[in-house]
XYZ file of C-alpha atoms in Angstrom:
299
model
C -13.289 -23.234 70.862
C -14.172 -19.706 69.982
C -16.854 -19.257 67.534
C -16.760 -16.217 65.278
C -19.879 -14.290 64.070
C -22.783 -15.730 62.166
C -23.798 -15.207 58.501
C -24.049 -11.588 57.403
C -26.580 -10.014 54.943
C -23.646 -8.497 53.148
C -20.381 -10.073 52.121
C -17.777 -9.699 54.768
C -14.547 -11.077 56.417
C -13.749 -11.822 60.026
C -11.012 -13.452 62.058
C -10.909 -15.774 65.094
C -8.893 -18.208 67.044
C -9.275 -21.763 68.546
C -7.228 -23.980 70.597
C -5.462 -26.828 68.539
C -3.893 -30.058 69.698
C -1.245 -29.718 72.576
C -3.045 -26.467 73.690
C -1.755 -24.190 70.911
C -3.637 -21.166 69.777
C -4.378 -21.147 66.219
C -5.772 -18.258 64.185
C -8.236 -18.382 61.281
C -10.051 -16.099 58.851
C -13.613 -16.404 57.329
C -14.975 -14.743 54.241
C -18.805 -14.653 54.081
C -20.927 -14.201 50.797
C -24.128 -12.028 50.711
C -26.976 -14.011 52.363
C -26.694 -17.552 53.144
C -23.995 -19.709 51.828
C -24.428 -22.355 49.211
C -21.540 -24.432 51.080
C -18.405 -23.831 52.983
C -14.800 -24.144 51.338
C -12.096 -24.792 54.021
C -8.562 -24.008 52.891
C -5.380 -25.626 54.090
C -2.437 -23.626 53.043
C 0.929 -24.375 52.117
C 4.393 -24.710 53.937
C 5.700 -21.327 55.200
C 2.857 -19.185 54.147
C -0.677 -18.552 55.793
C -4.446 -18.299 55.099
C -4.522 -14.573 54.311
C -2.737 -15.154 51.080
C -5.967 -16.727 49.768
C -8.047 -13.621 50.222
C -8.340 -13.162 46.318
C -9.555 -16.760 46.003
C -11.825 -16.334 48.873
C -13.407 -13.137 47.357
C -14.011 -14.847 44.252
C -15.494 -17.871 45.894
C -17.759 -15.594 48.141
C -19.031 -13.760 44.982
C -20.316 -17.227 43.812
C -22.224 -17.754 47.118
C -19.537 -19.745 49.133
C -18.339 -19.181 52.536
C -14.629 -19.588 52.804
C -12.671 -20.325 55.926
C -8.826 -20.525 56.285
C -6.725 -21.407 59.286
C -3.120 -20.713 59.798
C -1.361 -23.806 60.518
C 0.505 -24.152 63.862
C 4.017 -22.331 63.410
C 2.663 -20.282 60.510
C 1.267 -16.882 59.919
C -0.553 -15.460 63.144
C -0.694 -18.911 64.916
C 1.424 -19.693 67.838
C 4.195 -22.093 67.784
C 7.827 -22.107 66.497
C 7.963 -21.198 63.050
C 7.140 -24.229 60.820
C 8.270 -26.788 63.529
C 5.972 -29.746 64.195
C 6.431 -32.562 66.565
C 4.022 -34.865 64.523
C 2.590 -34.009 61.214
C -0.631 -35.399 62.472
C -0.840 -32.302 64.693
C -1.552 -30.488 61.383
C -4.127 -33.021 60.639
C -5.910 -32.918 63.953
C -5.924 -29.146 64.126
C -7.667 -29.300 60.688
C -10.053 -31.648 62.028
C -10.903 -29.274 65.052
C -11.255 -26.345 62.515
C -13.557 -28.359 60.207
C -15.681 -29.418 63.103
C -16.299 -25.809 64.182
C -17.252 -24.987 60.743
C -19.769 -27.706 60.707
C -21.206 -26.253 63.948
C -21.236 -22.729 62.623
C -22.882 -23.719 59.200
C -24.985 -27.015 59.935
C -26.232 -28.714 56.971
C -24.229 -26.921 54.490
C -21.887 -28.992 52.061
C -18.370 -28.832 53.253
C -15.418 -28.751 50.715
C -11.824 -29.009 51.667
C -9.099 -27.483 49.637
C -5.391 -27.956 50.386
C -2.539 -26.456 48.631
C 1.185 -27.887 48.607
C 1.782 -29.205 51.927
C -1.628 -28.330 53.028
C -2.818 -30.637 50.171
C -0.833 -33.548 52.099
C -2.535 -32.189 55.251
C -6.021 -32.281 53.487
C -5.334 -35.703 51.920
C -4.329 -37.248 55.421
C -7.440 -35.935 56.853
C -9.678 -36.979 54.079
C -8.440 -40.767 54.205
C -9.048 -40.720 57.978
C -12.008 -38.627 58.464
C -14.099 -38.956 54.920
C -17.446 -38.660 56.690
C -16.537 -35.089 57.909
C -16.216 -33.436 54.477
C -18.234 -33.610 51.232
C -15.591 -33.387 48.733
C -11.897 -32.845 48.459
C -9.683 -30.440 46.284
C -5.793 -30.556 46.266
C -3.818 -27.923 44.410
C -0.263 -28.899 43.880
C -0.364 -31.543 46.416
C 3.019 -32.020 48.284
C 2.146 -35.911 48.301
C 5.049 -37.631 46.545
C 8.848 -37.485 47.187
C 9.506 -36.862 43.463
C 13.301 -37.009 42.729
C 14.471 -36.993 46.420
C 17.159 -39.619 46.684
C 16.943 -42.644 48.894
C 20.265 -41.492 50.552
C 18.674 -38.119 51.378
C 15.557 -39.652 52.622
C 17.530 -41.807 55.025
C 19.697 -39.086 56.159
C 16.359 -36.958 56.982
C 14.954 -39.664 59.071
C 18.090 -39.841 61.162
C 18.504 -36.168 61.504
C 14.780 -35.928 62.495
C 15.778 -38.245 65.652
C 19.120 -36.647 66.550
C 18.709 -33.027 65.363
C 15.099 -32.167 64.570
C 15.557 -28.620 63.736
C 18.427 -29.145 61.093
C 17.771 -27.635 57.862
C 17.300 -30.249 55.082
C 15.653 -28.379 52.221
C 15.482 -24.760 51.018
C 12.557 -24.210 48.517
C 13.184 -21.858 45.433
C 10.306 -19.521 46.666
C 10.838 -17.214 43.617
C 9.240 -19.946 41.601
C 5.693 -19.698 43.284
C 4.319 -17.657 40.448
C 5.038 -16.141 36.991
C 3.415 -13.061 38.249
C 6.081 -10.627 39.604
C 3.450 -8.847 41.610
C 2.706 -12.093 43.507
C 6.403 -12.796 44.090
C 6.922 -9.238 45.414
C 4.143 -9.293 47.669
C 5.372 -12.655 49.111
C 9.021 -11.319 49.599
C 7.609 -8.468 51.838
C 4.903 -10.221 53.585
C 6.104 -10.380 57.273
C 3.835 -13.443 58.017
C 5.848 -15.502 55.521
C 8.526 -17.793 56.822
C 11.550 -17.589 54.470
C 13.695 -20.478 56.060
C 14.158 -24.185 55.136
C 12.303 -27.259 55.748
C 13.636 -28.757 58.974
C 14.564 -32.474 59.370
C 11.508 -33.597 61.650
C 8.934 -31.846 59.337
C 10.653 -33.375 56.225
C 10.596 -37.083 57.760
C 7.159 -36.427 59.075
C 5.886 -35.518 55.663
C 7.632 -38.370 53.810
C 6.000 -40.781 56.514
C 2.509 -39.122 55.855
C 2.991 -39.721 52.086
C 3.515 -43.238 52.615
C 0.443 -43.424 54.815
C -1.704 -41.524 52.370
C -0.542 -43.723 49.450
C -1.677 -46.852 51.308
C -5.041 -45.362 52.094
C -5.802 -43.562 48.790
C -7.402 -46.559 47.007
C -10.037 -46.773 49.685
C -11.005 -42.870 49.310
C -14.581 -42.496 47.893
C -14.948 -38.784 48.246
C -15.333 -36.591 45.023
C -11.767 -35.460 44.378
C -10.423 -32.605 42.143
C -6.627 -32.529 41.768
C -5.209 -29.314 40.120
C -1.698 -29.146 38.929
C 0.577 -26.827 36.930
C 2.931 -28.698 34.649
C 5.823 -26.204 35.255
C 5.621 -26.404 39.220
C 9.033 -25.706 40.623
C 8.321 -26.361 44.100
C 6.433 -29.698 43.922
C 7.045 -32.428 41.423
C 4.297 -31.843 38.670
C 3.677 -35.536 38.854
C 2.547 -35.553 42.292
C -0.951 -34.350 41.340
C -1.401 -37.379 38.563
C 0.073 -39.704 41.224
C -2.667 -38.798 43.821
C -5.372 -38.905 40.830
C -4.217 -42.422 39.674
C -3.979 -43.990 43.510
C -7.507 -42.534 44.550
C -10.283 -45.035 44.396
C -12.893 -42.236 44.147
C -15.479 -43.024 41.510
C -15.871 -39.146 41.009
C -12.433 -37.812 40.310
C -10.982 -35.203 38.105
C -7.506 -34.147 37.185
C -6.907 -30.732 35.699
C -3.290 -30.240 34.390
C -2.463 -26.473 33.454
C 0.039 -26.290 30.983
C 2.917 -23.933 31.745
C 1.503 -22.702 35.156
C 3.744 -22.798 38.137
C 3.262 -23.822 41.759
C 0.698 -21.375 42.865
C -2.205 -21.958 40.195
C -4.454 -19.561 42.054
C -1.904 -16.878 41.790
C -0.858 -17.266 38.281
C -1.738 -14.621 35.518
C -4.335 -17.449 34.410
C -5.888 -17.432 37.966
C -9.413 -16.378 36.945
C -9.746 -19.283 34.404
C -8.279 -21.705 37.195
C -11.026 -20.372 39.582
C -13.880 -20.629 37.223
C -12.797 -24.330 36.744
C -12.802 -24.933 40.661
C -16.202 -23.212 40.963
C -17.817 -25.143 38.102
C -16.637 -28.343 40.016
C -17.870 -27.260 43.391
C -21.156 -26.156 41.837
C -21.681 -29.565 40.391
C -21.250 -31.231 43.687
C -23.366 -29.130 45.867
C -25.846 -32.010 46.152
C -24.264 -35.589 46.207
C -25.923 -37.558 43.325
C -26.623 -41.446 43.775
C -24.409 -42.325 40.916
C -21.129 -40.393 40.633
C -19.990 -39.139 37.370
C -17.074 -40.870 35.641
C -13.639 -40.121 36.317
C -11.772 -37.706 33.758
C -8.665 -36.072 32.891
C -8.603 -32.553 31.309
C -6.093 -30.051 30.214
């Protein structure tokens, strides 16, 4: 596994790569604060996008003293692999585990926070329930962790297609609804690293199976958990965030619902306020306390 350069005296950004499961080459980005980091935030991005789209969030977090690392999932961004195609959803999860492990080696002793958005939220949840000792806290933004209003017929049809025609298109997302900020939407539309095709049958079926597995495991989750969700999300059912919050067995869990915000809460006009909430939550958990604070919901 390639190791990128160590901490810098001045804030900086560097890129690297590593070998994921099944021998696929995966790319990643690292943003470093001035001096030694307070902790490390690992970002798992959503379907069709890439880690580079989190540059603004990363820059805000590095200004607060955090190192930020974001990988491009297999078949996404600069990473190798057929665009958005996956044999098993667990490939994403295992890749993420290798990436987190490399961060632990690079930043030994520092708190490690995992942040997953949308499909990346499902990847992060699947990792957290299977490897809770590898991270110190979990944040999910608009997690694609429930089927929402998908009909039973569509679910069954998707499972059948996954076996006989895994690359068959099953769902095209309304990507114009990622943000109310037209500048964000325009940048997304002209980004050559963004995939604009549909979700394929295999990925859809694998996501549904992973949702079921995560649901079964969430009551056993004890990691500090922050769930962040816009109430006007047009890509992920806004009830998915509360669903994760309610199922989680964490004694330290927080649900932040943002009235009127769309899917990408870190790219909405209110992004700075949302990021302040994130930073405050991270800062409060830089050192684990013997007794966790009570669960809470806020808007």
